[in-house]
XYZ file of C-alpha atoms in Angstrom:
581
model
C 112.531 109.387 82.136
C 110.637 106.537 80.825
C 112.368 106.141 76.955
C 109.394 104.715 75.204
C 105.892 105.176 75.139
C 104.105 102.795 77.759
C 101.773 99.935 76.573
C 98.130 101.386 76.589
C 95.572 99.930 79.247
C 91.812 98.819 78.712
C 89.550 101.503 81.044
C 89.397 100.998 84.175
C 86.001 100.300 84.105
C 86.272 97.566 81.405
C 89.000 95.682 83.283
C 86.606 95.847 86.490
C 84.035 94.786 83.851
C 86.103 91.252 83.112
C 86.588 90.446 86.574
C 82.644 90.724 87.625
C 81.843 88.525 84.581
C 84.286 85.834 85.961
C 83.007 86.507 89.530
C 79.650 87.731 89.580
C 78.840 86.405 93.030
C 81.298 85.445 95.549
C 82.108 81.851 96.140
C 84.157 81.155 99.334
C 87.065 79.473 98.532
C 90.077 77.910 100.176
C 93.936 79.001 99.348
C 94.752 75.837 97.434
C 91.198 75.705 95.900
C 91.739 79.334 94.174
C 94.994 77.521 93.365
C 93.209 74.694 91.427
C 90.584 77.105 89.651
C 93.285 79.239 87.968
C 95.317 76.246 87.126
C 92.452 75.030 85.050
C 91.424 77.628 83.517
C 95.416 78.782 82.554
C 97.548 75.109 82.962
C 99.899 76.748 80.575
C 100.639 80.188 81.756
C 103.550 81.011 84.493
C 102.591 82.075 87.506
C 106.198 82.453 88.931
C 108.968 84.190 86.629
C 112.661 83.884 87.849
C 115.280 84.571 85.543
C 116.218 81.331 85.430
C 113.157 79.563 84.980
C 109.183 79.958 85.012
C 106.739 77.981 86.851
C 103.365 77.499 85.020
C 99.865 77.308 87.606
C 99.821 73.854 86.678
C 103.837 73.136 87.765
C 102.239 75.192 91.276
C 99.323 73.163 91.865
C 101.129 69.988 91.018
C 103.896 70.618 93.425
C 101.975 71.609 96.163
C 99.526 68.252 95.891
C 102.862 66.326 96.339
C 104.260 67.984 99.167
C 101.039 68.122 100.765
C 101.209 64.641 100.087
C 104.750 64.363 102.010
C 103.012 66.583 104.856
C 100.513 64.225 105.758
C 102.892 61.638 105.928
C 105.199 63.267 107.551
C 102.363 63.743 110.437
C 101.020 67.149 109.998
C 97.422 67.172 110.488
C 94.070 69.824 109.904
C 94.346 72.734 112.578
C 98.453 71.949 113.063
C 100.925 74.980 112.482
C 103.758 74.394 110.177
C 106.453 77.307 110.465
C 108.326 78.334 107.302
C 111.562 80.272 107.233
C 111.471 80.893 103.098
C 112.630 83.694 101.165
C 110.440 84.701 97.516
C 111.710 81.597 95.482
C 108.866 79.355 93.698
C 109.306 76.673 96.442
C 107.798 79.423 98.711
C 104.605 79.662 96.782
C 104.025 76.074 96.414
C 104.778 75.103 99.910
C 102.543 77.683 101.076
C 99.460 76.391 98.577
C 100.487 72.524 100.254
C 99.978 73.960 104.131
C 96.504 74.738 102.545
C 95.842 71.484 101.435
C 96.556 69.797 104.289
C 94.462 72.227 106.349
C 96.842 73.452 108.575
C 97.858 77.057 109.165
C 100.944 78.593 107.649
C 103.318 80.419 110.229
C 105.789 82.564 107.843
C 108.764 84.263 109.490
C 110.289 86.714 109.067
C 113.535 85.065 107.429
C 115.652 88.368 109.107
C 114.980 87.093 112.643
C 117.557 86.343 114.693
C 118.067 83.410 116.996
C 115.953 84.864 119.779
C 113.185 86.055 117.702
C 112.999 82.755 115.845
C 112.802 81.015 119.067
C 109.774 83.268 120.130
C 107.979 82.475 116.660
C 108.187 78.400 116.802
C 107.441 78.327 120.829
C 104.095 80.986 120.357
C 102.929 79.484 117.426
C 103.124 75.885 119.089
C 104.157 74.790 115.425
C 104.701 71.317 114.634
C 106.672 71.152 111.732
C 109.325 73.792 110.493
C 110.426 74.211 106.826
C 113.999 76.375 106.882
C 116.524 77.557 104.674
C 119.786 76.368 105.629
C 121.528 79.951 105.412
C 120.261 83.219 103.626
C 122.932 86.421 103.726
C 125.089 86.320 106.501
C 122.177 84.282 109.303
C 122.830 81.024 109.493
C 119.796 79.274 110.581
C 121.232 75.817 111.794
C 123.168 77.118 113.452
C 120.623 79.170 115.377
C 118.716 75.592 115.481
C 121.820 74.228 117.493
C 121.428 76.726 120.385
C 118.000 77.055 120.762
C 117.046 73.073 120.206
C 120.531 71.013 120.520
C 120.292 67.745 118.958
C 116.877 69.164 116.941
C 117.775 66.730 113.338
C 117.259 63.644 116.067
C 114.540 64.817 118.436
C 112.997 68.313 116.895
C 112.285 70.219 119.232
C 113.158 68.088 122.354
C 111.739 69.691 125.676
C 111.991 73.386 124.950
C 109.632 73.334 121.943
C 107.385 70.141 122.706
C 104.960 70.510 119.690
C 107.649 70.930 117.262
C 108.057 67.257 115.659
C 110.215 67.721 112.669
C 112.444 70.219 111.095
C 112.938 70.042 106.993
C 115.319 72.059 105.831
C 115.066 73.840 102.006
C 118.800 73.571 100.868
C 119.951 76.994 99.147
C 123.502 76.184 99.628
C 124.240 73.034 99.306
C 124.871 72.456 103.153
C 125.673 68.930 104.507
C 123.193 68.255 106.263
C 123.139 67.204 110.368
C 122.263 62.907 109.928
C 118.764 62.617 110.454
C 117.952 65.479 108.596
C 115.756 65.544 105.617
C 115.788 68.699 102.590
C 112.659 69.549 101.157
C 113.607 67.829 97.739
C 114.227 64.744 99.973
C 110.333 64.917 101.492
C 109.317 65.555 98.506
C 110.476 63.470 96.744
C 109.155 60.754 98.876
C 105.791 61.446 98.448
C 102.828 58.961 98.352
C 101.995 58.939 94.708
C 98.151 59.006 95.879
C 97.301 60.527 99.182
C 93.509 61.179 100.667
C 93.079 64.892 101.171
C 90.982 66.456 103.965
C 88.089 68.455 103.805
C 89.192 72.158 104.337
C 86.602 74.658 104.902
C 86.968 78.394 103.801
C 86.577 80.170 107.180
C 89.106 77.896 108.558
C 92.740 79.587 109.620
C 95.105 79.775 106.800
C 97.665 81.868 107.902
C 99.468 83.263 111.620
C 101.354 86.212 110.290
C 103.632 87.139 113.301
C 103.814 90.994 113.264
C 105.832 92.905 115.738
C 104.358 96.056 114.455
C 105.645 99.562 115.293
C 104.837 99.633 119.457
C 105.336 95.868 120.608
C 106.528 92.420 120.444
C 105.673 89.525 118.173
C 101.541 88.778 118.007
C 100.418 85.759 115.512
C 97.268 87.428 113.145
C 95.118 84.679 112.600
C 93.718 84.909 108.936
C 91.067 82.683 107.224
C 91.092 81.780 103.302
C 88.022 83.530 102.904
C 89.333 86.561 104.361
C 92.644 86.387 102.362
C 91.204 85.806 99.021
C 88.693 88.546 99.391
C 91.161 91.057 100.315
C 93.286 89.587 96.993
C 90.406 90.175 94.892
C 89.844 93.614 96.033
C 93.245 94.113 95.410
C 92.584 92.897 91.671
C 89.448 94.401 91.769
C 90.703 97.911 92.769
C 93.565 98.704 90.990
C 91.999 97.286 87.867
C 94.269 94.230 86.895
C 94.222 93.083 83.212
C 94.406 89.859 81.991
C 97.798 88.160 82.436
C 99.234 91.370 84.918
C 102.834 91.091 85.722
C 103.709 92.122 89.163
C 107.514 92.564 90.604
C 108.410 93.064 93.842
C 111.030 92.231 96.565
C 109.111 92.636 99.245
C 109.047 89.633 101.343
C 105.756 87.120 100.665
C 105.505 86.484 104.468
C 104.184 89.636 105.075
C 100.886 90.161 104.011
C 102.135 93.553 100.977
C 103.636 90.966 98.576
C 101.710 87.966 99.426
C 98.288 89.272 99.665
C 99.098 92.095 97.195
C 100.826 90.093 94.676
C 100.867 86.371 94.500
C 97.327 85.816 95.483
C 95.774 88.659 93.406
C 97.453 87.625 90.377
C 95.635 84.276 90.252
C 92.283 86.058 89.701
C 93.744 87.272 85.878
C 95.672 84.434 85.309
C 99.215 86.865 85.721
C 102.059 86.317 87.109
C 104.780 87.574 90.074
C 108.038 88.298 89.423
C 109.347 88.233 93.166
C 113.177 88.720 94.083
C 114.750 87.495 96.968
C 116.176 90.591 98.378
C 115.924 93.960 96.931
C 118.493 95.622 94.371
C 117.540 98.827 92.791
C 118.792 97.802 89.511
C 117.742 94.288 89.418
C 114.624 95.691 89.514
C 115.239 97.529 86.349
C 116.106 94.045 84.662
C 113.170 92.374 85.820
C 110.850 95.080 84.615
C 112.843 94.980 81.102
C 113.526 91.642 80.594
C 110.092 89.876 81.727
C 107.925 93.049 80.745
C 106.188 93.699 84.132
C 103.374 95.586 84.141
C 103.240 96.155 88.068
C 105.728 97.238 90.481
C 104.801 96.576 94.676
C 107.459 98.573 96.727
C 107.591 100.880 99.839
C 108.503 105.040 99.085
C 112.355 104.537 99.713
C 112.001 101.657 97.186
C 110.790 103.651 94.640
C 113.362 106.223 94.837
C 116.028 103.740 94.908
C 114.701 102.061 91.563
C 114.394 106.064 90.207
C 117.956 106.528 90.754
C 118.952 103.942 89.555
C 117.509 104.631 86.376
C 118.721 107.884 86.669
C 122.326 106.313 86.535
C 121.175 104.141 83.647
C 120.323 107.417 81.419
C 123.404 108.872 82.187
C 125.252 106.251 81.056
C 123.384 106.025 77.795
C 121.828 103.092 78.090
C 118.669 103.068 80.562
C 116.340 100.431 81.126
C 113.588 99.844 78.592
C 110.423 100.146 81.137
C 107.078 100.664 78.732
C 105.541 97.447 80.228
C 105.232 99.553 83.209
C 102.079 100.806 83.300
C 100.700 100.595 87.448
C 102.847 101.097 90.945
C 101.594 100.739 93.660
C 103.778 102.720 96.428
C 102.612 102.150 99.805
C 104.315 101.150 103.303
C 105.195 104.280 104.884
C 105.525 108.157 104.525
C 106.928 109.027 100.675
C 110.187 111.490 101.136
C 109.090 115.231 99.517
C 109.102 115.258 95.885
C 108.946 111.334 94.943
C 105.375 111.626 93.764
C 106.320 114.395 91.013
C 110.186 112.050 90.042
C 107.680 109.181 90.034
C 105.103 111.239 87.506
C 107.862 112.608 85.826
C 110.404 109.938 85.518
C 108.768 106.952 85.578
C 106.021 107.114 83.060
C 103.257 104.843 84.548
C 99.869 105.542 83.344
C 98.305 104.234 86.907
C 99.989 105.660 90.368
C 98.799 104.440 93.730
C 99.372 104.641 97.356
C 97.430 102.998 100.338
C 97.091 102.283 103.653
C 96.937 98.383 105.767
C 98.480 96.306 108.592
C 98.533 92.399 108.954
C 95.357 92.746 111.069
C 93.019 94.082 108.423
C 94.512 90.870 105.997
C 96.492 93.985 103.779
C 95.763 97.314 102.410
C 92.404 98.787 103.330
C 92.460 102.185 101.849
C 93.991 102.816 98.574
C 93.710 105.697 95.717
C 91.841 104.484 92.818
C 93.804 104.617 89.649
C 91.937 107.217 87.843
C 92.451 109.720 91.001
C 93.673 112.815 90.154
C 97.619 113.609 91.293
C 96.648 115.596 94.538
C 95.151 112.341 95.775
C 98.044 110.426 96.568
C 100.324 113.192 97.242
C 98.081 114.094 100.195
C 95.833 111.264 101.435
C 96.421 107.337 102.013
C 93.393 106.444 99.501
C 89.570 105.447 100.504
C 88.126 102.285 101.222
C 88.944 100.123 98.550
C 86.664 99.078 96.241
C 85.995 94.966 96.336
C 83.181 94.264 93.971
C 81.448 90.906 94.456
C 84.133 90.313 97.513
C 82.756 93.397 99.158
C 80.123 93.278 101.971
C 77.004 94.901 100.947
C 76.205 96.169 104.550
C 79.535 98.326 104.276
C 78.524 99.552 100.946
C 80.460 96.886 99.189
C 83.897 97.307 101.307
C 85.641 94.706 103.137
C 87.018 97.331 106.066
C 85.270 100.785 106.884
C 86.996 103.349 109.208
C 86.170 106.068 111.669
C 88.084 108.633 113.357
C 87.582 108.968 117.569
C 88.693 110.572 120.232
C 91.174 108.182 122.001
C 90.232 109.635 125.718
C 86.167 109.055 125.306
C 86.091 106.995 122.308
C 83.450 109.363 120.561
C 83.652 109.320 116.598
C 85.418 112.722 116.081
C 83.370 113.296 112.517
C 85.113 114.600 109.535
C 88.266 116.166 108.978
C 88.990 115.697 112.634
C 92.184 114.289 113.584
C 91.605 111.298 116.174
C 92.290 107.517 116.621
C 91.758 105.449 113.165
C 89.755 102.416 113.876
C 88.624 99.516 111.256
C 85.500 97.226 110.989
C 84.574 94.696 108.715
C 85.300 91.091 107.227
C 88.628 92.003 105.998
C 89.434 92.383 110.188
C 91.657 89.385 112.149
C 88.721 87.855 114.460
C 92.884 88.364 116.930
C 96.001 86.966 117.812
C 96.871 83.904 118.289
C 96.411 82.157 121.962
C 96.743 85.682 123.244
C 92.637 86.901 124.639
C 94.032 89.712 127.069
C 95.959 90.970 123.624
C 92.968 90.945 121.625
C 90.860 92.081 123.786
C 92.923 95.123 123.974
C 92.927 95.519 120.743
C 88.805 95.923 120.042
C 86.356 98.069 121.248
C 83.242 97.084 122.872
C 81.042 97.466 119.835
C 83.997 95.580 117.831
C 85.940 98.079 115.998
C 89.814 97.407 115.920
C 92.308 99.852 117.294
C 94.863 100.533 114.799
C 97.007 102.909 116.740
C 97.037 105.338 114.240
C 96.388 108.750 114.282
C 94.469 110.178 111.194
C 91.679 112.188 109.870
C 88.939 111.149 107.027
C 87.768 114.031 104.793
C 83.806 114.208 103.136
C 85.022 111.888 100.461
C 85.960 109.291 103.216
C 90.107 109.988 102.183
C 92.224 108.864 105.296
C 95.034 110.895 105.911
C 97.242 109.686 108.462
C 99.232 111.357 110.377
C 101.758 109.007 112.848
C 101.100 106.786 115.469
C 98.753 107.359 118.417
C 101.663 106.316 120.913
C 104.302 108.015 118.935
C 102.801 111.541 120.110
C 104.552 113.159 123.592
C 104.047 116.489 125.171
C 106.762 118.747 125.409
C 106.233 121.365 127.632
C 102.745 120.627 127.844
C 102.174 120.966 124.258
C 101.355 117.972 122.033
C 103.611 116.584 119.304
C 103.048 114.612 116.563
C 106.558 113.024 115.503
C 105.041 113.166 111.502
C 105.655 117.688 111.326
C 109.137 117.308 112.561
C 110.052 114.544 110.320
C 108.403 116.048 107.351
C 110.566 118.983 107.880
C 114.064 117.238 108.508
C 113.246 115.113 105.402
C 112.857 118.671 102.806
C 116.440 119.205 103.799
C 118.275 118.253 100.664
C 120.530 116.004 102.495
C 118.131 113.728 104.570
C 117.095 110.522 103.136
C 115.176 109.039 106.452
C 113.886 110.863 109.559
C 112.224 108.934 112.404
C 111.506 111.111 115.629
C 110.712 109.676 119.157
C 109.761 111.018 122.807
C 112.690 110.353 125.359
C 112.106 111.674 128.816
C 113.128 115.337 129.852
C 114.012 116.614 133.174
C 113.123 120.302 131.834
C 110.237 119.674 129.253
C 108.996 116.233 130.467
C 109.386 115.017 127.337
C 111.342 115.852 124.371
C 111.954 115.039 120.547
C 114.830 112.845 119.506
C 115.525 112.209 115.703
C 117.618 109.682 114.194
C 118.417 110.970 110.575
C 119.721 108.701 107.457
C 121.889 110.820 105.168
C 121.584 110.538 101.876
C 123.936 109.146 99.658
C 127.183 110.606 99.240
C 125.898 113.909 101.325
C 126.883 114.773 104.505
C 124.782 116.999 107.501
C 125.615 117.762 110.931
C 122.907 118.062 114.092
C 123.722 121.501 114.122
C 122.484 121.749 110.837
C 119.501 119.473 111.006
C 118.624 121.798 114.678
C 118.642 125.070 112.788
C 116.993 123.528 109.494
C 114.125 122.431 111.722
C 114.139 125.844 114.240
C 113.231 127.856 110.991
C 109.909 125.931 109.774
C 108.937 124.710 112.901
C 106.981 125.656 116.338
C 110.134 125.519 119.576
C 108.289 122.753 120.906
C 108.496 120.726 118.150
C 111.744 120.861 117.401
C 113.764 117.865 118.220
C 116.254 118.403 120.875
C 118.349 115.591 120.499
C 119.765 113.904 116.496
C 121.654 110.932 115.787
C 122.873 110.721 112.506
C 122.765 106.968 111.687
C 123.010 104.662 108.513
C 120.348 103.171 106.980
C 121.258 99.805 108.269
C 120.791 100.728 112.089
C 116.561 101.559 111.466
C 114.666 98.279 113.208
C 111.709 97.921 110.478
C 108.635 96.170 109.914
C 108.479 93.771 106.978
C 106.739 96.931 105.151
C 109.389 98.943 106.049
C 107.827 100.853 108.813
C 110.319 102.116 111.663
C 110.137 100.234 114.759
C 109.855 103.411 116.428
C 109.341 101.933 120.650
C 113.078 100.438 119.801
C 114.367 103.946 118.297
C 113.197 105.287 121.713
C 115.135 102.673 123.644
C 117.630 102.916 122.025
C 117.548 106.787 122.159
C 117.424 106.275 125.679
C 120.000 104.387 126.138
C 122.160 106.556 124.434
C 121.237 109.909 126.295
C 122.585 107.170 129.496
C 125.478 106.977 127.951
C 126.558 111.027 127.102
C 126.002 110.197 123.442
C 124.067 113.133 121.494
C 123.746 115.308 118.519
């Protein structure tokens, strides 16, 4: 589809080249330090494009030394947590580089939460300071501030969150402000002009990413500089970035796929994100057009959204000029049949990837290499990535290794075996956040981490993964894994989304229940979807029960995985009710 011909790449090997000379050893580094090296060596070069203005490494590093500044006097101190409700604008990225300076830990939230959820966040993480958009969309967060802290702009957060001191609010909509309350411009702008910085070390925590995962509630991932950065320049380092890459993406920088994917890595080639706020199919297009991105970060149903969109674009006559595109890097969660060949086919990038990583091993840990032949992708999750000088030489220069067990004896299943995926390494969370039963839950004896995920790794150490451990149920006695069903229900030419879960069964002890998205504009019934599935598939496997939903009703993770323990409560709950397909 791509009209032009795309802008040519160095090899891969000669961009990999240019990063070892610039890092031929690795030096441990904090957030804000990383911040400081790239400023000098590119003061004049924008690290954050919006398409109003662009933000140079030097207008980043200057900004965060004064709000740091306005931290410290504000009372935040080394080893405090400062909670930030902040969708991708530039004030995200330079707030997040002043939390570094000041040495305390970063608690990004999910800026989606509701009320209850947001409540959760600030009381686990014990933070002391929260930085919060005023509204975003239709969520009014002052509003959820009044009920779960009333009288918060005088007190903070009064008896029910004790450690919470101060609230600062970023104003996107030109609220008035509760009295008492202070913006971010207002802090800011109040700022010591000179202000004695602490000494932050590299191994110290720079980040609580609250995940709630696909199986439980909210856990705080506590990740150090050192093991951020690394990750970020194995991200560089794999994928092959050239000087000055140009990344967009929409996904949201307080998970770890945009921020540890994108703004950090960027900062190792002096390049530049070009982050949106929320996703639009065809803003994309613009973006990639009108501030010649080289990079694209999105999850499979993404993709296909920005494909169609183009698609629409052609037809019209007048599609979107895209030969600056020349990597993607589609990742997140299971890739609908046929998106790799529309992506090869319609897209034109000279470098396609796919991967595999959760918040607890920093970001992705297996990803194809760029030079990978086409089979790769379409049928694996990558290899361990590649880190160079961030690598640990006792892993063979990776950051995370895997292995394969058996999740009833714990006994490394060997290759090609399909058993538990667990990770070791440097690029693993040492746990959660003032939660030791949790953690210790989540490690093996010999300290391997228990991802949850079912998967098998081939002679070439490819991961292929193949659902969650806990999504799996037995109907009849037989094993299912959820991932053959919804493989099947998602060749129909009508399905855009399929997402199967156990729910109990007085007959079968357990059965399948599958909550289908519809594409657009197309229409299918459960009696459809039944019979669609009862010709491809085993009787067991067949889902008994299908609720045809919208997009809208799928509870995801900030990659975009389903929330699949809610789609079986909610399944339940249903079945209570009478209601079935």
């Amino acid at each position: 589809m791509s009209t032009t011909t795309p802008l040519r790449l160095p090899p891969l090997a000669q961009r990999r080249a240019a990063l070892e000379s610039r890092h031929p050893t690795w030096v441990p580094r904090t957030l804000h330090g990383s911040l400081d090296e790239a400023a000098r060596l590119w003061p004049d070069r924008p690290y954050v494009i919006t398409d109003w203005a662009d933000w140079t490494y030097a207008d980043i590093r200057d900004r965060s030394i004064r709000l740091a500044a306005a931290l410290i006097a504000s009372g935040v101190r080394p080893g405090e947590h400062v909670a930030v409700v902040m969708a991708n604008c530039p004030e995200f990225v330079a707030v997040k580089y002043a939390i570094s300076r000041v040495g305390a830990a970063a608690v990004p939230v999910n800026f989606l939460n509701r009320r209850d959820e947001l409540a959760h966040v600030l009381a686990d993480s014990q933070a002391a300071l929260l930085i919060v958009m005023d509204q975003h969309r239709d969520l009014d967060y002052l509003g959820m501030l009044d009920e779960i802290i009333p009288d918060w702009p005088r007190h903070g957060g009064g008896t029910r969150l004790p450690n919470l001191r101060e609230v600062v609010v970023f104003d996107t909509h030109g609220t008035l402000l509760p009295s008492g309350t202070r913006s971010l411009a207002e802090v800011e702008a109040a700022a010591p002009a000179a202000m004695m910085m602490p000494i932050v070390g590299p191994e110290s925590v720079a980040d609580l990413i609250y995940t709630s995962g696909t199986t439980g509630g909210p856990k705080g991932v506590l990740l150090t500089h050192d093991m951020l950065l690394r990750t970020a320049y194995a991200a560089a380092y794999a994928r092959g970035f050239q000087d000055g890459r140009r990344i967009h993406f929409a996904l949201p920088m307080y998970h770890v796929f945009g921020y540890v994917e994108g703004m950090l890595p960027v900062t190792f080639v002096g390049g530049a994100i070009i982050p949106h706020v929320a996703f639009d199919p065809q803003a994309s297009l613009d973006a990639i057009e009108n501030h010649r991105a080289n990079d694209m970060l999105a999850i499979p149903l993404m993709t296909r959204a920005v494909l169609d969109a183009q698609l629409e674009r052609v037809a019209a006559g007048h599609p979107a000029e895209l030969s600056s595109l020349t990597s993607l890097l589609s990742s997140g969660t299971a890739s609908p049949p046929g998106l790799w060949d529309r992506i090869d086919t319609e897209l034109g990038c000279r470098e396609i990837t796919t991967g595999y990583g959760m918040s607890e091993t920093t970001a992705s840990t297996t990803v194809t290499r760029p030079d990978d032949p086409p089979a790769r992708r379409r049928g694996t999750n990558g290899r361990p990535r590649d880190a160079g000088a961030a690598g640990d030489p006792r892993l063979g220069g990776r950051l995370v290794v895997h292995r394969c067990v058996d999740p009833r004896t714990g006994l490394d299943v060997g290759r090609s075996a399909i058993g538990e995926l667990q990770a070791f390494g440097p690029g693993v969370t040492p746990g959660y956040w003032n939660k030791p039963e949790a953690t210790a839950a989540a490690f093996t004896a010999d300290g391997w981490l228990r991802t949850g995920d079912l998967a098998s790794i081939d002679d070439d150490e490819y991961v292929v993964l193949l659902g969650r451990a806990n999504d799996c149920y037995r109907c009849g006695g037989e094993q299912v894994v959820p991932k053959d069903a919804e493989d099947v229900l998602l060749s129909h030419p009508a399905v855009a989304q399929a997402h199967v879960v156990p729910v109990a069964d007085p007959r079968m002890g357990e059965a399948g229940a599958a909550f289908v998205v519809a594409r657009p504009g197309l229409e299918v019934s459960a009696d459809e979807l039944g019979a669609w599935a009862a010709q491809r598939l085993a009787r067991f496997k067949v889902p008994r029960h299908f609720f045809l939903v919208e997009a809208g009703e799928i509870p995801l993770t900030a990659s975009g995985r389903p929330r699949k323990f809610l789609l079986a409560q909610q399944a339940e709950s249903l079945l209570q009710k009478g209601v079935s397909g």
